[in-house]
């Protein structure tokens, strides 16, 4: 199976998990990466073209595969795509936003939180996207690319930075702080609840107090498994609804994962959305550090006199107040 055939098949709606096709894509990783990046470039240029045809899935597969491949060139493209306002992100990928967006962003970030921070702080972006981008930053901590101090320093800044009106980003901020045990922001998070910024259906103040009693280690242990990178696309998307069916008792069960019927029914389509995409793009460069690397215990370059880890830390380069 060549790359063109793999992509043409992934461009279709499948009723069964196309594990074999995805394995072929992984086997041709180096060949397929530029084509997957081209797909994301196409989405970034014209999301409506992809969002209006619900039978198309190539752009979603591209996101997962590039996450599995840890491809940093996908990072700025995904940030641009998910910066779209309103319901556009959900029209593009559905509940992938709420289920896996944080994991996908973290997987292509090469440990750099700046793109996710850009989303978190983008008031024009969908608030759920912003909250899931914050989850992505916590995921970097979960896999050892950032420290808890880094993440909590950033979260503390967010309590001052975010517009003070109820929204999903406030729910997300309260949730991640609780997952990490909000010792450093106990006053701020209680004030957020007092102002009604956090939806009580998302979480209650009692959960915050419980996390404070548990301490950082205990609170984090209770959340093990929530923050993970994309390791295998087929395994990561197994939850998709149309890969399951009801059994006689009304329970959801996995459908056949061979996708044989899908392949047998595949017909050539000269007007395929994938076929109209160019094969060469001037891809944006991955996010790169522009300043010299500063040790965590060295003086902060901002001139505050504090150690870097206690001052700018994670937020270096972000659009935050001094």
Coordinates of C-alpha atoms in Angstrom, one line a residue:
X1 CA 0.0 0.0 0.0
X2 CA 1.6 3.3 -1.1
X3 CA 1.3 6.6 0.7
X4 CA -1.3 8.0 -1.7
X5 CA -3.6 4.9 -1.2
X6 CA -3.1 5.2 2.6
X7 CA -4.1 8.8 2.6
X8 CA -7.0 8.3 0.2
X9 CA -8.4 5.6 2.5
X10 CA -8.0 7.7 5.7
X11 CA -9.8 10.5 3.9
X12 CA -13.0 8.4 4.1
X13 CA -15.4 7.8 6.9
X14 CA -14.8 4.4 8.5
X15 CA -17.4 2.4 10.5
X16 CA -14.6 0.2 11.8
X17 CA -11.3 1.0 13.4
X18 CA -8.8 1.1 10.4
X19 CA -5.9 -0.3 12.5
X20 CA -4.2 -2.0 9.5
X21 CA -4.2 1.2 7.5
X22 CA -2.8 3.2 10.4
X23 CA -0.1 0.6 10.8
X24 CA 0.8 1.1 7.2
X25 CA 1.0 4.9 7.8
X26 CA 3.4 4.4 10.7
X27 CA 5.5 2.0 8.6
X28 CA 5.9 4.8 6.0
X29 CA 6.4 7.5 8.6
X30 CA 9.1 9.6 6.8
X31 CA 7.2 9.5 3.5
X32 CA 3.8 10.4 5.0
X33 CA 4.8 13.2 7.4
X34 CA 5.1 15.9 4.7
X35 CA 1.7 14.9 3.3
X36 CA 0.1 15.0 6.8
X37 CA 1.6 18.4 7.4
X38 CA 0.2 19.5 4.0
X39 CA -3.3 18.4 5.3
X40 CA -3.0 20.6 8.4
X41 CA -1.7 23.5 6.3
X42 CA -4.9 23.1 4.2
X43 CA -7.0 23.1 7.3
X44 CA -5.3 26.2 8.6
X45 CA -5.9 28.0 5.3
X46 CA -9.5 26.9 4.9
X47 CA -11.1 25.2 7.9
X48 CA -14.6 25.5 6.4
X49 CA -13.6 23.2 3.6
X50 CA -13.0 20.4 6.1
X51 CA -15.6 21.3 8.7
X52 CA -18.6 21.2 6.3
X53 CA -18.0 17.6 5.1
X54 CA -18.6 15.3 8.1
X55 CA -17.5 12.2 6.1
X56 CA -13.9 13.5 5.9
X57 CA -11.5 12.4 8.6
X58 CA -8.0 12.8 7.0
X59 CA -7.4 16.0 9.0
X60 CA -8.2 14.2 12.3
X61 CA -6.0 11.2 11.5
X62 CA -3.2 13.7 10.6
X63 CA -3.4 15.3 14.0
X64 CA -3.1 12.0 15.8
X65 CA -0.4 10.5 13.6
X66 CA 1.7 13.6 13.8
X67 CA 1.3 13.6 17.6
X68 CA 2.4 9.9 17.6
X69 CA 5.4 10.9 15.5
X70 CA 6.2 13.8 17.9
X71 CA 6.4 16.1 14.8
X72 CA 7.2 19.6 16.1
X73 CA 6.3 21.2 12.7
X74 CA 2.7 20.3 13.4
X75 CA 2.7 22.5 16.5
X76 CA 2.3 26.0 15.0
X77 CA -0.2 24.6 12.5
X78 CA -2.4 23.2 15.3
X79 CA -2.1 26.4 17.3
X80 CA -3.4 28.3 14.3
X81 CA -6.2 25.8 13.6
X82 CA -7.5 25.8 17.1
X83 CA -7.2 29.5 17.5
X84 CA -10.4 29.7 15.4
X85 CA -13.2 31.3 17.3
X86 CA -16.6 29.9 18.3
X87 CA -17.6 26.4 17.4
X88 CA -15.2 26.0 14.5
X89 CA -12.8 23.6 16.4
X90 CA -15.8 21.4 17.3
X91 CA -17.1 21.5 13.7
X92 CA -13.6 20.4 12.6
X93 CA -12.9 17.5 15.0
X94 CA -15.9 17.1 17.2
X95 CA -15.3 15.7 20.7
X96 CA -11.6 15.1 19.9
X97 CA -11.3 18.6 21.3
X98 CA -12.5 17.6 24.8
X99 CA -11.0 14.1 24.8
X100 CA -7.5 14.5 23.3
X101 CA -6.6 18.0 22.2
X102 CA -4.3 18.6 25.3
X103 CA -2.5 15.3 24.6
X104 CA -2.1 16.1 20.9
X105 CA -0.7 19.5 21.5
X106 CA 1.7 18.3 24.2
X107 CA 2.9 15.4 21.9
X108 CA 4.0 17.8 19.1
X109 CA 5.4 20.5 21.4
X110 CA 8.9 19.1 21.9
X111 CA 8.5 20.2 25.5
X112 CA 7.9 23.9 24.6
X113 CA 4.7 25.2 26.2
X114 CA 4.6 28.5 24.3
X115 CA 2.2 27.5 21.7
X116 CA -0.2 26.1 24.2
X117 CA 0.2 29.3 26.3
X118 CA -0.7 31.3 23.2
X119 CA -4.0 29.4 23.0
X120 CA -4.7 29.7 26.7
X121 CA -4.3 33.4 26.6
X122 CA -6.2 34.0 23.4
X123 CA -9.5 35.5 24.4
X124 CA -10.8 35.1 20.8
X125 CA -10.3 31.3 20.9
X126 CA -13.0 28.9 22.1
X127 CA -12.9 28.7 25.9
X128 CA -12.9 24.9 25.9
X129 CA -9.9 24.9 23.6
X130 CA -8.1 27.2 25.9
X131 CA -8.8 24.9 28.9
X132 CA -7.6 21.9 27.0
X133 CA -4.4 23.7 26.0
X134 CA -3.8 24.2 29.7
X135 CA -4.2 20.5 30.2
X136 CA -1.5 20.1 27.5
X137 CA 0.9 22.1 29.6
X138 CA 0.2 19.9 32.6
X139 CA 0.8 16.9 30.4
X140 CA 4.3 18.2 29.9
X141 CA 4.8 18.1 33.6
X142 CA 3.3 14.6 33.8
X143 CA 5.9 13.2 31.4
X144 CA 8.8 15.0 33.0
X145 CA 9.3 17.9 30.5
X146 CA 8.2 20.6 33.0
X147 CA 8.1 20.7 36.8
X148 CA 5.2 21.3 39.1
X149 CA 6.8 24.7 40.1
X150 CA 6.8 25.7 36.4
X151 CA 3.1 24.9 35.9
X152 CA 2.0 26.5 39.2
X153 CA 4.0 29.6 38.5
X154 CA 2.1 30.0 35.2
X155 CA -1.3 29.2 36.8
X156 CA -0.7 31.8 39.4
X157 CA -0.2 34.4 36.7
X158 CA -3.4 33.2 34.9
X159 CA -5.4 34.1 38.0
X160 CA -4.4 37.7 37.4
X161 CA -4.4 37.6 33.6
X162 CA -7.7 36.0 32.7
X163 CA -10.8 38.1 32.2
X164 CA -13.0 37.8 35.3
X165 CA -16.1 36.4 33.8
X166 CA -17.4 32.8 34.1
X167 CA -16.1 30.6 31.4
X168 CA -14.6 27.1 30.6
X169 CA -11.1 28.5 30.9
X170 CA -11.8 29.3 34.6
X171 CA -13.2 25.8 35.0
X172 CA -10.0 24.4 33.4
X173 CA -7.7 26.5 35.6
X174 CA -9.5 25.5 38.8
X175 CA -9.4 21.8 37.7
X176 CA -5.7 21.6 36.9
X177 CA -4.7 23.6 40.0
X178 CA -6.8 21.1 42.1
X179 CA -5.1 18.2 40.3
X180 CA -1.7 19.6 41.3
X181 CA -2.9 20.6 44.8
X182 CA -3.4 24.4 44.8
X183 CA -1.2 25.3 47.8
X184 CA 0.3 28.3 46.0
X185 CA -3.0 29.6 44.8
X186 CA -5.4 28.7 47.6
X187 CA -6.5 32.3 48.1
X188 CA -6.9 32.9 44.4
X189 CA -8.9 29.8 43.7
X190 CA -11.3 30.4 46.7
X191 CA -11.8 34.0 45.4
X192 CA -12.6 32.6 42.0
X193 CA -15.3 30.4 43.5
X194 CA -16.6 33.3 45.6
X195 CA -17.0 35.5 42.4
X196 CA -18.8 32.7 40.6
X197 CA -16.1 32.3 37.9
X198 CA -16.0 28.5 38.2
X199 CA -19.0 26.5 37.2
X200 CA -20.1 24.4 40.2
X201 CA -21.2 21.7 37.8
X202 CA -17.6 21.4 36.6
X203 CA -16.2 21.1 40.2
X204 CA -16.9 22.2 43.7
X205 CA -14.9 24.1 46.3
X206 CA -15.0 21.0 48.4
X207 CA -12.8 19.2 45.8
X208 CA -10.3 22.0 46.2
X209 CA -10.3 21.7 50.0
X210 CA -9.9 18.0 49.7
X211 CA -6.9 18.4 47.4
X212 CA -5.3 20.8 49.9
X213 CA -5.7 18.2 52.6
X214 CA -4.1 15.5 50.4
X215 CA -1.1 17.6 49.6
X216 CA 0.7 17.7 46.2
X217 CA 1.7 14.0 46.1
X218 CA -1.7 12.7 47.2
X219 CA -3.7 15.0 44.9
X220 CA -1.5 14.1 41.9
X221 CA -1.7 10.4 42.6
X222 CA -5.4 10.6 42.3
X223 CA -5.1 12.0 38.8
X224 CA -2.6 9.5 37.4
X225 CA -3.5 8.5 33.8
X226 CA -5.4 11.7 33.0
X227 CA -2.5 13.5 31.4
X228 CA -0.7 11.4 28.7
X229 CA 0.9 11.8 25.3
X230 CA -0.4 10.1 22.2
X231 CA 1.6 6.9 21.9
X232 CA -0.4 4.9 19.3
X233 CA -3.1 6.4 17.1
X234 CA -5.2 3.4 16.8
X235 CA -5.3 2.9 20.5
X236 CA -5.9 6.6 21.1
X237 CA -9.0 6.8 18.8
X238 CA -10.6 3.5 19.8
X239 CA -13.1 5.4 21.8
X240 CA -14.7 7.0 18.7
X241 CA -18.4 6.3 18.7
X242 CA -18.7 5.0 15.2
X243 CA -16.2 2.2 15.9
X244 CA -18.7 0.7 18.3
X245 CA -22.1 -0.7 18.2
X246 CA -24.8 -1.8 20.6
X247 CA -25.0 -5.5 21.6
X248 CA -28.3 -7.3 22.3
X249 CA -28.3 -5.9 25.9
X250 CA -27.8 -2.3 24.6
X251 CA -24.2 -2.0 25.7
X252 CA -21.5 -0.4 23.5
X253 CA -19.1 -3.0 22.2
X254 CA -16.1 -2.6 19.7
X255 CA -16.9 -3.2 16.1
X256 CA -14.7 -5.4 13.9
X257 CA -11.3 -3.7 13.8
X258 CA -10.2 -5.1 10.4
X259 CA -12.1 -2.4 8.4
X260 CA -12.4 -5.0 5.6
X261 CA -15.8 -3.8 4.6
X262 CA -14.6 -0.2 4.4
X263 CA -11.8 -1.1 2.1
X264 CA -13.9 -3.3 -0.1
X265 CA -16.4 -0.5 -0.6
X266 CA -13.8 2.2 -1.2
X267 CA -14.3 3.8 -4.6
X268 CA -12.0 6.1 -6.5
X269 CA -13.1 9.7 -6.3
X270 CA -11.3 12.2 -8.5
X271 CA -12.8 15.0 -6.5
X272 CA -11.5 13.7 -3.2
X273 CA -10.6 16.5 -0.8
X274 CA -7.2 15.0 -0.3
X275 CA -6.4 14.9 -4.0
X276 CA -6.8 18.7 -4.1
X277 CA -4.1 19.3 -1.6
X278 CA -0.7 20.4 -2.7
X279 CA 2.2 18.0 -1.9
X280 CA 4.6 20.8 -1.1
X281 CA 4.2 23.5 1.5
X282 CA 6.4 26.1 3.1
X283 CA 5.8 24.7 6.5
X284 CA 6.2 27.1 9.5
X285 CA 9.1 26.3 11.7
X286 CA 8.6 24.7 15.1
X287 CA 8.6 26.9 18.1
X288 CA 12.2 27.6 19.1
X289 CA 13.8 29.2 22.0
X290 CA 15.2 32.7 21.0
X291 CA 16.8 33.6 24.3
X292 CA 19.8 31.9 25.8
X293 CA 18.9 29.0 28.1
X294 CA 18.8 30.1 31.7
X295 CA 19.3 27.7 34.6
X296 CA 16.5 27.3 37.0
X297 CA 18.6 28.5 39.9
X298 CA 20.3 31.3 38.1
X299 CA 19.2 35.0 38.5
X300 CA 16.2 35.7 36.4
X301 CA 17.1 37.8 33.2
X302 CA 14.2 40.1 33.9
X303 CA 16.3 41.8 36.6
X304 CA 14.0 41.1 39.5
X305 CA 16.8 39.6 41.6
X306 CA 14.9 36.4 42.1
X307 CA 15.9 33.0 40.9
X308 CA 14.6 32.2 37.4
X309 CA 12.5 29.2 38.7
X310 CA 10.8 31.6 41.2
X311 CA 10.1 34.3 38.7
X312 CA 9.6 34.1 34.9
X313 CA 10.3 30.3 34.7
X314 CA 7.7 28.7 32.5
X315 CA 6.3 32.0 31.3
X316 CA 9.5 33.2 29.5
X317 CA 8.4 34.6 26.2
X318 CA 4.7 34.7 27.0
X319 CA 2.6 37.7 26.5
X320 CA 2.2 38.4 30.2
X321 CA 2.5 41.5 32.4
X322 CA 5.8 42.0 34.1

